[in-house]
């Protein structure tokens, strides 16, 4: 009791006040305002109208679908590619420091800059990607102009930019696996593929879980990359919930925009939270 | 004798395959990860006409200095203003974060009981929950700080608090409690214990918090877009966005702008890459 007194709540107040007022309070209020027609100064209760609109308008509904695809696709690719890179970078390779830095650097570059650069590289006729494909006689697609392809092109760039984080997390996980396991495996006559399958992969579980959760949260909230590359277009074909929130805000539909926020909140809670629980349970079983 | 030369040959062959593997690894990684940067740099040095071809060819005419001048001067020195604004926001946010998050993490780690663990979970929830946009603007307007430095700085602090607290808590867990106890016996109160003994011990983690938040806040596009609008309030990432509509075809200037705003994070990366990687992995695995 006496010790708790020294660790006074007073030390918690500044952080709590800022976080409470500018993060928690708006989050709680978003649930209320999502049921209103809202002008910032005035509101009118309209029940579920905003939410019904979200699921009836095809231009809004598509954002819901895209967000889902985007989050799971990028998370999956980051795990697979990150694992491959991490295995390569924990090997005997002498240039691994250079490669690791190169893979990681895009993480620190601004998303908008990356988005702009890739939207030029993905230009259908002049862009470097299709020019290179042309050298091999391949007629490259219109990466960002084709409505059914645009969201996947953006997802590819998101993986390009973010795989570095997954890689360094995997490397940290793999470095902490005791070398004895691999030695024992070698003495038993096991090959390298088996070593990956039966030692590296199961013992990297905590790192894999962390990457899945981080990538899903990041993917569900993505806005800037889509905004820089397609602006949600062509049409609404590559809109994500986060870009719809922005568009509705710009258009002055504050209630509708906030309903988008609430839907995003619920998506994160419904998707990420159960996965988090599930993954952690498996971890305990090991 | 012949056996020895054979062994030598085998060794040479092995080292040759190794060199080939290394070269392939470096090349494929360079093609995949470095070509986009090469593309940006090369095009930032070209004339407008040459850059409009969008190729990775080496420039015929070097115009990098003129391009930099032009980009800096564009729209009444908007980029310079943006650098100033972004620096003010980044530095002030970090200074506040250092103090408030280390204090909070100390109490969150040391204090025991149900109430404190609920508070801790509430802070952690911020790692997952997407910030509510319009309601935050509404709160800022209630305090008359929408579109102002205090407004955007406090928002940046609020959204960076959860991750910074995770970093601090992890580090404070490694500081033995016996240090606290000795200070308490000597008659130290909570504040003195924290500020004169614990806070200076947090130096290594302070620098991690500074670097990670600096990159994050400096590169942030979304929050200044929402909470700090207006042309006087330009931040570096928004200059790109404003630029695109203005110089629709002047790709050389756009890429010069990209280059200029990538320099600060690049310098941090060169000096602190180990620290950045360590901070991000530690924080994420715990979070």
XYZ file of C-alpha atoms in Angstrom:
573
model
C 0.000 0.000 0.000
C 2.728 2.355 1.072
C 4.749 1.480 -2.040
C 1.793 2.162 -4.323
C 1.633 5.617 -2.780
C 5.098 6.424 -4.116
C 4.057 5.379 -7.607
C 1.493 8.114 -7.587
C -1.279 8.447 -10.156
C -0.140 12.053 -10.511
C 2.696 10.857 -12.773
C 0.063 9.308 -15.005
C -2.064 12.414 -15.342
C -0.322 14.275 -18.224
C -0.286 11.254 -20.549
C -3.769 10.240 -19.430
C -5.152 13.713 -20.020
C -3.786 14.084 -23.566
C -4.648 10.518 -24.525
C -8.051 10.708 -22.904
C -9.089 14.034 -24.388
C -7.724 13.667 -27.902
C -7.963 9.930 -28.442
C -10.407 8.168 -26.123
C -13.020 10.884 -25.925
C -13.315 11.327 -29.726
C -13.442 7.542 -30.121
C -16.315 7.254 -27.656
C -18.125 10.219 -29.172
C -17.784 8.708 -32.651
C -20.332 6.076 -31.631
C -22.833 8.810 -30.864
C -22.165 11.032 -33.881
C -22.311 8.109 -36.297
C -26.060 8.050 -35.623
C -26.519 11.703 -36.512
C -26.581 14.141 -39.376
C -23.843 16.405 -38.162
C -22.435 19.835 -39.025
C -19.883 20.039 -36.173
C -21.996 22.746 -34.512
C -25.325 21.008 -34.767
C -26.566 17.444 -34.936
C -29.775 15.638 -35.673
C -30.441 12.047 -34.608
C -31.140 9.856 -37.647
C -30.711 6.376 -36.212
C -29.039 3.789 -38.413
C -29.386 5.815 -41.614
C -25.640 6.381 -42.053
C -24.874 2.707 -41.598
C -27.669 1.648 -43.958
C -26.260 4.074 -46.511
C -22.829 2.517 -46.116
C -24.109 -0.935 -46.957
C -26.547 0.082 -49.670
C -24.425 2.456 -51.735
C -22.213 0.313 -53.943
C -19.543 3.036 -53.951
C -19.306 2.739 -50.159
C -19.775 -1.009 -49.964
C -16.818 -1.591 -52.269
C -14.540 0.076 -49.721
C -15.645 -2.482 -47.188
C -14.754 -5.350 -49.515
C -11.459 -3.765 -50.628
C -10.330 -3.120 -47.060
C -10.878 -6.782 -46.290
C -8.951 -7.973 -49.363
C -6.187 -5.421 -48.860
C -5.591 -6.240 -45.183
C -5.469 -10.021 -45.596
C -3.529 -10.003 -48.855
C -0.811 -7.663 -47.605
C -0.574 -9.430 -44.232
C -0.252 -12.835 -45.916
C 2.378 -11.680 -48.388
C 4.370 -9.891 -45.705
C 4.494 -13.079 -43.623
C 5.544 -15.332 -46.537
C 8.040 -12.966 -48.158
C 9.341 -11.767 -44.790
C 10.022 -15.360 -43.725
C 11.874 -16.122 -46.962
C 13.981 -12.969 -46.644
C 14.660 -13.637 -42.966
C 15.879 -17.188 -43.703
C 18.198 -15.820 -46.385
C 19.436 -13.062 -44.093
C 20.185 -15.368 -41.158
C 22.308 -17.613 -43.404
C 26.042 -17.440 -44.037
C 25.633 -14.713 -46.640
C 28.427 -12.128 -46.342
C 26.397 -9.321 -47.871
C 23.482 -9.791 -45.502
C 23.991 -6.503 -43.697
C 23.741 -4.612 -46.956
C 20.690 -6.576 -48.065
C 18.951 -6.154 -44.738
C 19.479 -2.383 -44.859
C 18.163 -2.241 -48.416
C 15.068 -4.258 -47.587
C 14.410 -2.169 -44.491
C 15.010 1.311 -45.898
C 11.607 1.722 -47.641
C 9.974 1.424 -44.194
C 11.465 4.807 -43.326
C 10.561 6.601 -46.544
C 7.330 8.567 -46.623
C 4.377 6.586 -47.926
C 3.310 9.416 -50.205
C 6.741 9.586 -51.843
C 6.707 5.823 -52.423
C 3.167 5.988 -53.779
C 4.035 8.750 -56.247
C 7.184 6.987 -57.437
C 5.340 3.722 -58.034
C 2.402 5.348 -59.768
C 4.964 6.607 -62.308
C 6.735 3.243 -62.520
C 3.341 1.630 -63.124
C 2.384 3.963 -65.964
C 0.740 1.735 -68.611
C 2.907 2.721 -71.597
C 5.852 4.818 -70.342
C 6.332 3.198 -66.948
C 9.482 1.248 -66.195
C 7.608 -1.889 -65.164
C 5.729 -2.290 -68.429
C 8.749 -1.180 -70.471
C 10.755 -3.942 -68.843
C 7.984 -6.471 -69.410
C 7.905 -5.283 -73.033
C 11.545 -6.332 -73.449
C 10.405 -9.895 -72.801
C 7.502 -9.505 -75.194
C 4.952 -9.233 -72.414
C 2.226 -6.677 -72.815
C 1.943 -5.330 -69.266
C -1.483 -4.409 -67.924
C -2.682 -0.970 -66.886
C -1.736 -1.506 -63.255
C -3.601 1.429 -61.743
C -6.092 2.231 -64.488
C -7.765 -1.142 -64.594
C -10.570 -1.101 -61.984
C -10.275 -4.794 -61.161
C -6.481 -4.608 -60.808
C -5.853 -1.249 -59.099
C -6.325 -2.394 -55.512
C -3.929 -5.302 -56.036
C -1.292 -3.005 -57.496
C -1.567 -0.782 -54.428
C -1.342 -3.867 -52.204
C 1.839 -4.900 -54.008
C 3.443 -1.534 -53.249
C 2.318 -1.760 -49.626
C 4.109 -5.110 -49.355
C 7.181 -3.671 -51.057
C 7.292 -0.856 -48.522
C 6.392 -2.854 -45.418
C 8.062 -6.231 -45.853
C 11.211 -4.813 -44.228
C 9.530 -4.584 -40.819
C 8.266 -8.158 -41.078
C 11.746 -9.281 -42.087
C 13.564 -7.665 -39.166
C 10.977 -9.010 -36.709
C 11.459 -12.518 -38.126
C 15.234 -12.146 -38.007
C 15.039 -11.141 -34.336
C 12.858 -14.200 -33.679
C 15.145 -16.585 -35.553
C 18.288 -15.270 -33.873
C 16.812 -16.198 -30.499
C 16.389 -19.878 -31.458
C 19.182 -21.838 -29.708
C 21.794 -23.165 -32.141
C 21.765 -26.561 -30.361
C 18.465 -27.444 -31.969
C 19.938 -27.147 -35.441
C 23.064 -29.079 -34.411
C 20.981 -31.886 -32.960
C 18.898 -31.935 -36.099
C 22.017 -32.152 -38.248
C 23.449 -34.997 -36.173
C 20.179 -36.852 -36.647
C 20.752 -36.488 -40.372
C 17.975 -33.971 -41.103
C 18.206 -31.677 -44.129
C 17.840 -27.917 -44.264
C 14.260 -27.858 -45.487
C 13.204 -30.055 -42.595
C 15.131 -27.818 -40.218
C 13.093 -24.861 -41.449
C 9.835 -26.793 -41.241
C 10.305 -28.425 -37.832
C 12.542 -25.963 -35.974
C 12.556 -22.466 -37.459
C 8.880 -22.178 -38.287
C 7.347 -23.425 -34.996
C 9.856 -21.494 -32.889
C 9.221 -18.297 -34.833
C 5.559 -18.460 -33.832
C 5.624 -15.379 -31.558
C 7.298 -13.331 -34.295
C 4.841 -14.576 -36.922
C 1.918 -13.700 -34.650
C 3.296 -10.210 -34.109
C 3.699 -9.656 -37.846
C 0.197 -10.935 -38.639
C -1.401 -8.652 -36.051
C 0.685 -5.603 -36.995
C 0.105 -6.080 -40.713
C -3.641 -6.604 -40.290
C -4.028 -3.488 -38.148
C -1.926 -1.466 -40.577
C -3.735 -2.865 -43.609
C -7.207 -2.180 -42.263
C -6.290 1.446 -41.556
C -4.374 2.168 -44.778
C -5.227 5.457 -46.412
C -2.192 7.411 -47.605
C -0.871 4.853 -50.100
C -4.196 4.477 -51.866
C -4.634 8.218 -51.825
C -1.227 8.832 -53.415
C -1.530 6.103 -56.043
C -5.139 6.009 -57.234
C -7.153 8.432 -55.110
C -9.556 5.520 -54.697
C -10.068 5.261 -58.445
C -10.698 4.481 -61.185
C -14.194 5.403 -60.042
C -14.462 3.915 -56.577
C -12.763 0.664 -57.488
C -9.802 0.964 -55.132
C -11.417 2.870 -52.271
C -10.699 1.636 -48.756
C -12.802 2.502 -45.727
C -10.157 4.972 -44.606
C -10.240 6.787 -47.961
C -14.049 6.865 -47.861
C -13.872 8.439 -44.404
C -11.738 11.174 -45.921
C -13.938 11.664 -48.998
C -17.120 11.946 -46.922
C -15.365 14.342 -44.551
C -14.290 16.512 -47.487
C -17.817 16.460 -48.850
C -19.086 17.700 -45.495
C -20.965 14.506 -44.564
C -19.521 14.397 -41.063
C -22.022 11.903 -39.684
C -21.454 9.507 -42.571
C -17.683 9.912 -42.305
C -17.864 9.123 -38.584
C -20.023 6.069 -39.315
C -17.138 4.918 -41.542
C -14.844 5.372 -38.556
C -17.124 3.267 -36.381
C -17.287 0.543 -39.049
C -13.488 0.534 -39.210
C -13.340 0.282 -35.427
C -15.724 -2.662 -35.470
C -13.803 -4.342 -38.286
C -10.568 -4.065 -36.310
C -12.298 -5.394 -33.204
C -14.078 -8.247 -35.003
C -11.138 -9.314 -37.160
C -7.998 -8.540 -35.192
C -9.139 -9.292 -31.666
C -10.284 -12.912 -32.230
C -7.190 -13.618 -34.358
C -5.020 -12.180 -31.610
C -6.712 -14.433 -29.041
C -6.510 -17.469 -31.295
C -2.832 -16.981 -32.087
C -1.913 -16.448 -28.462
C -3.753 -19.573 -27.398
C -1.762 -21.612 -29.903
C 1.371 -20.069 -28.517
C 0.557 -21.300 -25.020
C -0.114 -24.806 -26.320
C 3.409 -25.038 -27.665
C 49.998 -34.146 -53.293
C 47.281 -34.671 -55.891
C 44.788 -35.123 -53.108
C 45.729 -31.739 -51.751
C 45.274 -29.977 -55.073
C 41.924 -31.694 -55.513
C 40.782 -30.472 -52.128
C 41.994 -27.027 -53.052
C 40.056 -27.190 -56.303
C 36.901 -28.259 -54.500
C 37.344 -25.394 -52.095
C 37.816 -22.940 -54.930
C 34.722 -24.278 -56.643
C 32.776 -23.892 -53.431
C 33.921 -20.340 -52.924
C 33.050 -19.575 -56.545
C 29.470 -20.792 -56.097
C 29.318 -18.746 -52.942
C 30.398 -15.624 -54.751
C 27.778 -16.299 -57.424
C 25.092 -16.733 -54.780
C 26.157 -13.499 -53.101
C 26.103 -11.594 -56.374
C 22.663 -12.936 -57.298
C 21.321 -12.033 -53.855
C 22.682 -8.498 -53.983
C 21.588 -7.914 -57.570
C 18.031 -9.153 -57.158
C 17.657 -7.160 -53.983
C 19.040 -4.056 -55.682
C 16.724 -4.427 -58.673
C 13.702 -4.922 -56.492
C 14.367 -2.411 -53.725
C 16.822 0.154 -55.068
C 15.668 0.795 -58.632
C 12.703 2.932 -57.479
C 15.116 5.147 -55.513
C 17.536 5.294 -58.406
C 14.615 6.311 -60.600
C 13.702 9.152 -58.231
C 17.275 10.433 -57.989
C 17.995 10.290 -61.718
C 14.768 12.057 -62.631
C 15.252 14.758 -60.025
C 18.396 15.775 -61.925
C 16.805 16.071 -65.357
C 15.184 18.886 -67.284
C 11.436 18.937 -67.376
C 11.333 17.629 -70.958
C 13.712 14.787 -70.248
C 11.956 13.771 -67.037
C 8.631 13.598 -68.839
C 9.896 10.478 -70.626
C 9.792 8.746 -67.222
C 12.840 6.647 -68.021
C 15.759 5.523 -65.871
C 18.299 6.714 -68.436
C 21.187 8.806 -67.142
C 20.419 12.538 -67.562
C 21.825 14.281 -70.633
C 21.857 17.572 -68.835
C 22.275 17.974 -65.089
C 19.808 20.384 -63.591
C 19.738 19.273 -59.972
C 20.788 22.642 -58.488
C 18.337 24.594 -60.617
C 15.625 22.075 -59.754
C 16.303 22.431 -56.042
C 16.165 26.216 -56.329
C 12.935 26.069 -58.251
C 11.319 23.608 -55.834
C 12.326 25.687 -52.817
C 11.017 28.871 -54.379
C 7.735 27.406 -55.605
C 4.574 28.877 -54.117
C 6.335 31.525 -52.003
C 8.956 29.200 -50.526
C 6.306 26.769 -49.471
C 8.734 23.887 -48.985
C 10.880 25.938 -46.602
C 7.790 26.855 -44.615
C 6.791 23.193 -44.630
C 10.199 22.133 -43.329
C 9.871 24.688 -40.557
C 6.336 23.545 -39.673
C 7.226 19.856 -39.733
C 10.281 20.472 -37.580
C 8.276 22.420 -34.999
C 5.621 19.684 -34.875
C 8.134 16.829 -34.712
C 10.396 18.370 -32.071
C 7.607 19.606 -29.785
C 5.682 16.338 -29.979
C 8.779 14.345 -29.106
C 9.695 16.579 -26.156
C 6.211 16.121 -24.696
C 6.211 12.385 -25.417
C 9.545 11.867 -23.648
C 8.309 13.331 -20.396
C 4.694 12.187 -20.240
C 5.250 8.644 -21.542
C 8.237 7.817 -19.345
C 6.325 9.057 -16.282
C 3.253 7.066 -17.211
C 5.202 3.912 -18.045
C 6.985 4.085 -14.692
C 3.719 4.100 -12.759
C 2.121 1.552 -15.086
C 4.960 -0.878 -14.534
C 5.618 -0.391 -10.825
C 2.164 0.053 -9.379
C 0.167 -3.091 -8.687
C -3.564 -3.632 -8.651
C -6.647 -4.041 -10.757
C -7.170 -0.353 -11.528
C -3.697 0.147 -12.960
C -3.938 -2.890 -15.224
C -7.210 -1.588 -16.640
C -5.526 1.760 -17.322
C -2.595 -0.036 -18.951
C -4.922 -1.979 -21.239
C -6.702 1.232 -22.178
C -3.413 2.737 -23.310
C -2.519 -0.411 -25.251
C -5.876 -0.358 -27.028
C -4.602 2.741 -28.819
C -2.235 0.514 -30.796
C -5.227 -1.080 -32.509
C -8.033 1.482 -32.567
C -8.093 3.758 -35.618
C -8.352 7.419 -34.509
C -11.831 8.903 -34.968
C -11.317 11.712 -37.451
C -14.216 14.155 -37.353
C -14.885 13.788 -33.611
C -11.221 14.712 -33.002
C -11.673 17.851 -35.095
C -14.798 18.565 -33.081
C -12.853 18.275 -29.799
C -10.063 20.491 -31.173
C -12.635 23.113 -32.116
C -14.126 23.051 -28.609
C -10.704 24.059 -27.302
C -10.190 26.508 -30.208
C -6.996 24.760 -31.273
C -8.083 23.316 -34.632
C -5.600 24.299 -37.387
C -3.052 25.460 -34.795
C 0.344 24.153 -33.727
C -0.844 23.178 -30.217
C -3.719 21.286 -31.821
C -1.705 19.181 -34.262
C 1.090 18.648 -31.712
C -1.299 17.341 -29.064
C -2.978 15.043 -31.593
C 0.412 13.679 -32.669
C 1.310 13.131 -29.017
C -2.022 11.412 -28.306
C -1.660 8.914 -31.146
C 2.019 8.253 -30.392
C 1.495 7.685 -26.657
C 0.594 3.956 -26.802
C 3.685 2.834 -28.718
C 6.033 5.063 -26.722
C 4.605 3.705 -23.460
C 5.207 0.148 -24.711
C 8.858 1.022 -25.390
C 9.346 2.673 -22.001
C 7.576 -0.059 -20.038
C 9.806 -2.704 -21.617
C 12.897 -0.796 -20.565
C 11.716 0.143 -17.064
C 11.059 -3.549 -16.409
C 14.835 -4.077 -16.589
C 15.579 -1.471 -13.898
C 15.773 -3.288 -10.538
C 13.172 -2.331 -7.984
C 15.856 -2.243 -5.296
C 16.905 1.128 -6.697
C 13.431 2.498 -5.970
C 13.446 0.952 -2.509
C 16.802 2.460 -1.592
C 15.581 5.888 -2.686
C 12.316 5.486 -0.781
C 14.193 4.578 2.411
C 16.308 7.693 1.917
C 13.068 9.654 1.957
C 12.563 10.221 -1.743
C 9.020 10.942 -2.852
C 7.510 9.669 -6.080
C 8.389 12.683 -8.213
C 11.946 13.019 -6.966
C 12.529 9.305 -7.316
C 11.370 9.464 -10.909
C 12.968 12.683 -12.084
C 16.313 12.555 -10.347
C 16.958 8.806 -10.395
C 14.859 6.914 -12.925
C 14.547 9.461 -15.758
C 18.322 9.819 -16.309
C 18.643 6.022 -16.394
C 16.277 5.864 -19.360
C 18.782 7.427 -21.783
C 19.094 4.454 -24.156
C 15.345 4.097 -24.542
C 14.881 7.887 -24.788
C 16.952 7.841 -27.956
C 14.924 4.966 -29.402
C 11.698 6.834 -28.657
C 13.117 10.004 -30.215
C 14.280 8.353 -33.428
C 11.208 6.201 -34.034
C 8.792 9.046 -33.374
C 10.863 11.482 -35.416
C 10.583 9.274 -38.492
C 6.912 8.581 -37.859
C 5.833 12.162 -37.236
C 8.005 13.703 -39.941
C 6.670 11.221 -42.510
C 3.067 11.511 -41.390
C 0.674 12.600 -44.085
C -2.772 11.683 -42.796
C -2.925 13.602 -39.525
C -1.639 16.954 -40.777
C -4.058 16.556 -43.684
C -6.974 16.302 -41.276
C -5.940 18.378 -38.297
C -3.616 21.035 -39.716
C -5.148 22.180 -43.001
C -4.529 25.498 -44.731
C -1.713 26.672 -47.009
C 0.124 28.460 -44.172
C 0.128 25.175 -42.328
C 1.846 23.088 -44.997
C 3.894 20.156 -43.744
C 6.535 18.385 -45.795
C 4.426 15.414 -46.888
C 1.620 17.712 -47.984
C 3.953 19.689 -50.244
C 4.126 16.632 -52.504
C 0.398 16.441 -52.615
C -0.029 20.128 -53.403
C 2.760 19.863 -55.919
C 1.181 17.126 -57.958
C -1.735 19.164 -59.153
C 0.428 22.206 -59.744
C 3.253 20.620 -61.734
C 1.232 17.952 -63.375
C 3.942 17.232 -65.891
C 7.041 18.645 -64.188
C 8.162 15.301 -62.853
C 11.710 16.538 -62.331
C 10.522 19.045 -59.735
C 8.222 16.566 -58.076
C 11.064 14.066 -57.705
C 13.403 16.787 -56.465
C 10.814 17.501 -53.797
C 10.605 13.782 -52.958
C 14.378 13.692 -52.705
C 14.592 16.714 -50.413
C 12.020 15.446 -47.936
C 13.572 11.973 -47.878
C 16.943 13.317 -46.767
C 16.143 13.747 -43.031
C 14.861 10.173 -42.508
C 17.739 8.888 -44.648
C 20.288 10.573 -42.387
C 18.594 9.102 -39.305
C 18.694 5.714 -41.007
C 22.413 5.982 -41.782
C 23.331 6.875 -38.218
C 20.820 4.874 -36.185
C 19.727 1.930 -38.326
C 20.616 -0.619 -35.613
C 18.689 1.325 -33.018
C 15.654 1.755 -35.269
C 15.511 -1.938 -36.084
C 15.938 -2.915 -32.435
C 13.239 -0.485 -31.299
C 10.738 -1.556 -33.901
C 11.198 -5.266 -33.293
C 11.158 -4.968 -29.492
C 8.110 -2.743 -29.471
C 6.145 -4.788 -31.968
C 6.748 -8.177 -30.407
C 5.581 -6.895 -27.044
C 2.697 -4.886 -28.437
